[in-house]
Amino acid sequence: MKLSYIQTLLLCFLPTLTSAHSSCTCIQQHEVEGIAQRWLNAFATGGLHTLDSAVTENIMIYDEGANNGTTSAYVHNRTELYNTISQGPYGGSGVTNVTYDVVFTFHTCNRIALRWQQNEYTTANIGYGSIVPAGKYIEFKGTDLLTVDLASKKVENVTTSADLLNDYRALGYDLGVLNPNPS
């Protein structure tokens, strides 16, 4: 049985809605954007140094696209996430000046549903057979479901999905070219 988007969100939020969080204060509306922006900023150009303030040591991240279609976690702690981010943004060395915008959020006690937008500019190093010129502005969107540790207000678990097909199309990837290096 395939679940609709709304059914999936309800299943994700139902445990939070029905459980008590007596030991810590729930996320307040005025905290949501700051938590979401700290999370996104760690992935922006020059933002890696903010990672410790954004995520817990035991961060887990789930992304079928980054994990070849499986639903197991592809990041199991902050060190793995640091190493992943160090390899570069979506688009690799083919993009620069990466920033993120929070498009919208909604939340429960310890979860934030986040719609975001990545903004980037191309470089001359796109590769994959691309002939897109350097300096072209590209944007694409994604959705993250963040679970927040209530004591620290840091992200401890993420399920994420990005519209990478539109990003790859805008970058001019020829998905038949297996060599990521520019020709």
PDB file of C-alpha atoms in Angstrom:
ATOM      1  CA  MET A   1       0.000   0.000   0.000  1.00  0.00           C
ATOM      2  CA  LYS A   2       1.438   3.356  -1.028  1.00  0.00           C
ATOM      3  CA  LEU A   3       0.841   6.180   1.451  1.00  0.00           C
ATOM      4  CA  SER A   4       0.008   9.710   0.414  1.00  0.00           C
ATOM      5  CA  TYR A   5       2.256  12.589   1.412  1.00  0.00           C
ATOM      6  CA  ILE A   6      -0.188  13.724   4.130  1.00  0.00           C
ATOM      7  CA  GLN A   7      -0.553  10.175   5.501  1.00  0.00           C
ATOM      8  CA  THR A   8       3.233   9.864   5.672  1.00  0.00           C
ATOM      9  CA  LEU A   9       3.562  13.155   7.552  1.00  0.00           C
ATOM     10  CA  LEU A  10       0.820  12.123   9.972  1.00  0.00           C
ATOM     11  CA  LEU A  11       2.552   8.813  10.626  1.00  0.00           C
ATOM     12  CA  CYS A  12       5.797  10.648  11.304  1.00  0.00           C
ATOM     13  CA  PHE A  13       4.205  13.160  13.654  1.00  0.00           C
ATOM     14  CA  LEU A  14       1.651  10.917  15.407  1.00  0.00           C
ATOM     15  CA  PRO A  15       4.075   9.557  18.040  1.00  0.00           C
ATOM     16  CA  THR A  16       5.103  13.100  18.891  1.00  0.00           C
ATOM     17  CA  LEU A  17       1.520  14.312  19.120  1.00  0.00           C
ATOM     18  CA  THR A  18       0.496  11.509  21.462  1.00  0.00           C
ATOM     19  CA  SER A  19       3.514  11.348  23.770  1.00  0.00           C
ATOM     20  CA  ALA A  20       4.406  13.534  26.716  1.00  0.00           C
ATOM     21  CA  HIS A  21       7.730  15.345  26.915  1.00  0.00           C
ATOM     22  CA  SER A  22       7.804  16.122  30.609  1.00  0.00           C
ATOM     23  CA  SER A  23      11.576  16.399  31.073  1.00  0.00           C
ATOM     24  CA  CYS A  24      12.187  19.112  28.427  1.00  0.00           C
ATOM     25  CA  THR A  25      10.320  22.039  27.015  1.00  0.00           C
ATOM     26  CA  CYS A  26       8.854  21.578  23.555  1.00  0.00           C
ATOM     27  CA  ILE A  27      10.128  23.631  20.646  1.00  0.00           C
ATOM     28  CA  GLN A  28       8.510  27.040  20.665  1.00  0.00           C
ATOM     29  CA  GLN A  29       7.378  28.788  17.484  1.00  0.00           C
ATOM     30  CA  HIS A  30      10.043  31.490  17.876  1.00  0.00           C
ATOM     31  CA  GLU A  31      12.783  28.786  17.962  1.00  0.00           C
ATOM     32  CA  VAL A  32      11.775  26.883  14.823  1.00  0.00           C
ATOM     33  CA  GLU A  33      13.339  29.116  12.171  1.00  0.00           C
ATOM     34  CA  GLY A  34      16.628  29.386  14.091  1.00  0.00           C
ATOM     35  CA  ILE A  35      16.935  25.603  14.461  1.00  0.00           C
ATOM     36  CA  ALA A  36      16.072  25.100  10.785  1.00  0.00           C
ATOM     37  CA  GLN A  37      18.477  27.809   9.581  1.00  0.00           C
ATOM     38  CA  ARG A  38      21.359  26.488  11.733  1.00  0.00           C
ATOM     39  CA  TRP A  39      20.773  23.059  10.177  1.00  0.00           C
ATOM     40  CA  LEU A  40      20.807  24.445   6.627  1.00  0.00           C
ATOM     41  CA  ASN A  41      23.726  26.834   7.183  1.00  0.00           C
ATOM     42  CA  ALA A  42      26.061  23.912   7.936  1.00  0.00           C
ATOM     43  CA  PHE A  43      25.658  22.890   4.263  1.00  0.00           C
ATOM     44  CA  ALA A  44      26.146  26.391   2.819  1.00  0.00           C
ATOM     45  CA  THR A  45      29.437  27.656   1.394  1.00  0.00           C
ATOM     46  CA  GLY A  46      31.691  28.381   4.394  1.00  0.00           C
ATOM     47  CA  GLY A  47      29.151  27.038   6.901  1.00  0.00           C
ATOM     48  CA  LEU A  48      30.783  23.804   7.988  1.00  0.00           C
ATOM     49  CA  HIS A  49      32.202  25.423  11.145  1.00  0.00           C
ATOM     50  CA  THR A  50      28.608  25.838  12.438  1.00  0.00           C
ATOM     51  CA  LEU A  51      27.906  22.092  12.417  1.00  0.00           C
ATOM     52  CA  ASP A  52      28.587  21.552  16.135  1.00  0.00           C
ATOM     53  CA  SER A  53      25.956  24.144  17.069  1.00  0.00           C
ATOM     54  CA  ALA A  54      23.383  22.579  14.720  1.00  0.00           C
ATOM     55  CA  VAL A  55      23.456  18.814  15.335  1.00  0.00           C
ATOM     56  CA  THR A  56      23.969  16.312  18.138  1.00  0.00           C
ATOM     57  CA  GLU A  57      26.969  13.975  18.217  1.00  0.00           C
ATOM     58  CA  ASN A  58      24.712  10.989  17.377  1.00  0.00           C
ATOM     59  CA  ILE A  59      22.949  12.579  14.373  1.00  0.00           C
ATOM     60  CA  MET A  60      21.278  10.081  12.017  1.00  0.00           C
ATOM     61  CA  ILE A  61      20.320  11.023   8.456  1.00  0.00           C
ATOM     62  CA  TYR A  62      18.101   9.075   6.087  1.00  0.00           C
ATOM     63  CA  ASP A  63      18.024   9.887   2.370  1.00  0.00           C
ATOM     64  CA  GLU A  64      17.069   7.281  -0.223  1.00  0.00           C
ATOM     65  CA  GLY A  65      18.698   9.338  -2.973  1.00  0.00           C
ATOM     66  CA  ALA A  66      22.067   9.456  -1.212  1.00  0.00           C
ATOM     67  CA  ASN A  67      21.828   5.814  -0.195  1.00  0.00           C
ATOM     68  CA  ASN A  68      21.055   4.194  -3.552  1.00  0.00           C
ATOM     69  CA  GLY A  69      17.365   3.712  -2.852  1.00  0.00           C
ATOM     70  CA  THR A  70      17.644   2.047   0.559  1.00  0.00           C
ATOM     71  CA  THR A  71      15.982   3.413   3.661  1.00  0.00           C
ATOM     72  CA  SER A  72      18.886   2.805   6.047  1.00  0.00           C
ATOM     73  CA  ALA A  73      20.770   5.755   7.536  1.00  0.00           C
ATOM     74  CA  TYR A  74      23.703   7.041   5.503  1.00  0.00           C
ATOM     75  CA  VAL A  75      25.047   9.243   8.306  1.00  0.00           C
ATOM     76  CA  HIS A  76      25.390   7.798  11.820  1.00  0.00           C
ATOM     77  CA  ASN A  77      27.191  10.555  13.747  1.00  0.00           C
ATOM     78  CA  ARG A  78      28.496  14.115  13.516  1.00  0.00           C
ATOM     79  CA  THR A  79      31.945  13.032  12.268  1.00  0.00           C
ATOM     80  CA  GLU A  80      30.396  11.201   9.300  1.00  0.00           C
ATOM     81  CA  LEU A  81      28.227  14.239   8.559  1.00  0.00           C
ATOM     82  CA  TYR A  82      31.268  16.525   8.739  1.00  0.00           C
ATOM     83  CA  ASN A  83      33.094  14.273   6.262  1.00  0.00           C
ATOM     84  CA  THR A  84      30.058  14.175   3.952  1.00  0.00           C
ATOM     85  CA  ILE A  85      29.678  17.968   3.923  1.00  0.00           C
ATOM     86  CA  SER A  86      33.453  18.372   3.414  1.00  0.00           C
ATOM     87  CA  GLN A  87      33.108  16.596   0.059  1.00  0.00           C
ATOM     88  CA  GLY A  88      31.090  19.551  -1.221  1.00  0.00           C
ATOM     89  CA  PRO A  89      27.484  20.572  -1.808  1.00  0.00           C
ATOM     90  CA  TYR A  90      24.955  19.033  -4.150  1.00  0.00           C
ATOM     91  CA  GLY A  91      26.605  19.800  -7.472  1.00  0.00           C
ATOM     92  CA  GLY A  92      30.128  19.250  -6.073  1.00  0.00           C
ATOM     93  CA  SER A  93      32.866  21.537  -7.388  1.00  0.00           C
ATOM     94  CA  GLY A  94      30.506  22.584 -10.185  1.00  0.00           C
ATOM     95  CA  VAL A  95      28.766  25.065  -7.871  1.00  0.00           C
ATOM     96  CA  THR A  96      29.800  27.830  -5.499  1.00  0.00           C
ATOM     97  CA  ASN A  97      28.266  30.517  -3.269  1.00  0.00           C
ATOM     98  CA  VAL A  98      25.726  27.998  -1.971  1.00  0.00           C
ATOM     99  CA  THR A  99      23.091  29.442   0.373  1.00  0.00           C
ATOM    100  CA  TYR A 100      19.819  28.133   1.767  1.00  0.00           C
ATOM    101  CA  ASP A 101      16.452  29.710   2.413  1.00  0.00           C
ATOM    102  CA  VAL A 102      13.753  28.404   4.697  1.00  0.00           C
ATOM    103  CA  VAL A 103      10.644  28.319   2.493  1.00  0.00           C
ATOM    104  CA  PHE A 104       8.259  27.255   5.250  1.00  0.00           C
ATOM    105  CA  THR A 105       8.069  25.119   8.378  1.00  0.00           C
ATOM    106  CA  PHE A 106       5.564  23.573  10.704  1.00  0.00           C
ATOM    107  CA  HIS A 107       6.305  21.711  13.909  1.00  0.00           C
ATOM    108  CA  THR A 108       5.188  19.594  16.826  1.00  0.00           C
ATOM    109  CA  CYS A 109       6.881  19.267  20.195  1.00  0.00           C
ATOM    110  CA  ASN A 110      10.186  17.883  18.903  1.00  0.00           C
ATOM    111  CA  ARG A 111       9.856  17.699  15.113  1.00  0.00           C
ATOM    112  CA  ILE A 112      10.126  20.288  12.381  1.00  0.00           C
ATOM    113  CA  ALA A 113       8.909  19.770   8.827  1.00  0.00           C
ATOM    114  CA  LEU A 114      11.106  22.024   6.713  1.00  0.00           C
ATOM    115  CA  ARG A 115      10.776  23.066   3.081  1.00  0.00           C
ATOM    116  CA  TRP A 116      14.007  24.662   1.896  1.00  0.00           C
ATOM    117  CA  GLN A 117      15.606  26.125  -1.201  1.00  0.00           C
ATOM    118  CA  GLN A 118      19.271  25.800  -2.203  1.00  0.00           C
ATOM    119  CA  ASN A 119      20.697  28.718  -4.188  1.00  0.00           C
ATOM    120  CA  GLU A 120      23.955  28.261  -6.109  1.00  0.00           C
ATOM    121  CA  TYR A 121      26.087  29.576  -8.949  1.00  0.00           C
ATOM    122  CA  THR A 122      27.861  27.357 -11.448  1.00  0.00           C
ATOM    123  CA  THR A 123      31.627  27.190 -11.865  1.00  0.00           C
ATOM    124  CA  ALA A 124      33.652  26.031 -14.858  1.00  0.00           C
ATOM    125  CA  ASN A 125      34.098  22.643 -13.123  1.00  0.00           C
ATOM    126  CA  ILE A 126      30.641  21.097 -13.507  1.00  0.00           C
ATOM    127  CA  GLY A 127      31.755  17.982 -15.374  1.00  0.00           C
ATOM    128  CA  TYR A 128      29.408  15.193 -16.461  1.00  0.00           C
ATOM    129  CA  GLY A 129      29.456  16.516 -20.018  1.00  0.00           C
ATOM    130  CA  SER A 130      27.906  19.844 -19.042  1.00  0.00           C
ATOM    131  CA  ILE A 131      28.310  22.886 -21.271  1.00  0.00           C
ATOM    132  CA  VAL A 132      26.531  25.265 -18.845  1.00  0.00           C
ATOM    133  CA  PRO A 133      28.663  28.412 -18.468  1.00  0.00           C
ATOM    134  CA  ALA A 134      30.180  29.493 -15.166  1.00  0.00           C
ATOM    135  CA  GLY A 135      28.161  32.052 -13.223  1.00  0.00           C
ATOM    136  CA  LYS A 136      24.677  30.698 -13.974  1.00  0.00           C
ATOM    137  CA  TYR A 137      22.291  31.017 -10.994  1.00  0.00           C
ATOM    138  CA  ILE A 138      20.424  27.816 -10.073  1.00  0.00           C
ATOM    139  CA  GLU A 139      17.915  27.057  -7.339  1.00  0.00           C
ATOM    140  CA  PHE A 140      16.116  23.904  -6.306  1.00  0.00           C
ATOM    141  CA  LYS A 141      14.058  22.787  -3.337  1.00  0.00           C
ATOM    142  CA  GLY A 142      13.991  19.985  -0.800  1.00  0.00           C
ATOM    143  CA  THR A 143      12.116  18.806   2.258  1.00  0.00           C
ATOM    144  CA  ASP A 144      13.561  17.710   5.600  1.00  0.00           C
ATOM    145  CA  LEU A 145      11.834  16.213   8.617  1.00  0.00           C
ATOM    146  CA  LEU A 146      14.022  17.202  11.575  1.00  0.00           C
ATOM    147  CA  THR A 147      13.797  15.558  14.994  1.00  0.00           C
ATOM    148  CA  VAL A 148      15.199  17.877  17.631  1.00  0.00           C
ATOM    149  CA  ASP A 149      16.840  16.953  20.934  1.00  0.00           C
ATOM    150  CA  LEU A 150      14.768  19.071  23.312  1.00  0.00           C
ATOM    151  CA  ALA A 151      17.516  19.541  25.900  1.00  0.00           C
ATOM    152  CA  SER A 152      20.045  21.029  23.449  1.00  0.00           C
ATOM    153  CA  LYS A 153      17.673  22.202  20.669  1.00  0.00           C
ATOM    154  CA  LYS A 154      20.010  20.527  18.168  1.00  0.00           C
ATOM    155  CA  VAL A 155      18.959  18.270  15.300  1.00  0.00           C
ATOM    156  CA  GLU A 156      19.388  14.573  16.124  1.00  0.00           C
ATOM    157  CA  ASN A 157      17.591  12.809  13.261  1.00  0.00           C
ATOM    158  CA  VAL A 158      16.731  13.820   9.691  1.00  0.00           C
ATOM    159  CA  THR A 159      14.756  12.318   6.840  1.00  0.00           C
ATOM    160  CA  THR A 160      15.530  14.337   3.744  1.00  0.00           C
ATOM    161  CA  SER A 161      14.596  14.550   0.098  1.00  0.00           C
ATOM    162  CA  ALA A 162      15.956  16.998  -2.461  1.00  0.00           C
ATOM    163  CA  ASP A 163      14.772  17.694  -6.005  1.00  0.00           C
ATOM    164  CA  LEU A 164      18.141  16.716  -7.442  1.00  0.00           C
ATOM    165  CA  LEU A 165      16.789  15.867 -10.882  1.00  0.00           C
ATOM    166  CA  ASN A 166      15.949  19.535 -11.449  1.00  0.00           C
ATOM    167  CA  ASP A 167      19.358  20.528 -10.067  1.00  0.00           C
ATOM    168  CA  TYR A 168      21.149  18.080 -12.370  1.00  0.00           C
ATOM    169  CA  ARG A 169      19.093  19.270 -15.346  1.00  0.00           C
ATOM    170  CA  ALA A 170      19.908  22.923 -14.600  1.00  0.00           C
ATOM    171  CA  LEU A 171      23.589  22.016 -14.206  1.00  0.00           C
ATOM    172  CA  GLY A 172      23.440  20.446 -17.668  1.00  0.00           C
ATOM    173  CA  TYR A 173      24.495  16.975 -16.567  1.00  0.00           C
ATOM    174  CA  ASP A 174      24.601  14.396 -19.322  1.00  0.00           C
ATOM    175  CA  LEU A 175      23.738  11.410 -17.157  1.00  0.00           C
ATOM    176  CA  GLY A 176      25.259   9.149 -19.813  1.00  0.00           C
ATOM    177  CA  VAL A 177      28.713  10.622 -19.031  1.00  0.00           C
ATOM    178  CA  LEU A 178      30.200   8.676 -16.153  1.00  0.00           C
ATOM    179  CA  ASN A 179      33.278  10.872 -15.673  1.00  0.00           C
ATOM    180  CA  PRO A 180      32.496  13.759 -13.283  1.00  0.00           C
ATOM    181  CA  ASN A 181      35.555  15.713 -14.455  1.00  0.00           C
ATOM    182  CA  PRO A 182      35.120  18.424 -17.081  1.00  0.00           C
ATOM    183  CA  SER A 183      36.330  17.439 -20.541  1.00  0.00           C
TER     184      SER A 183
END
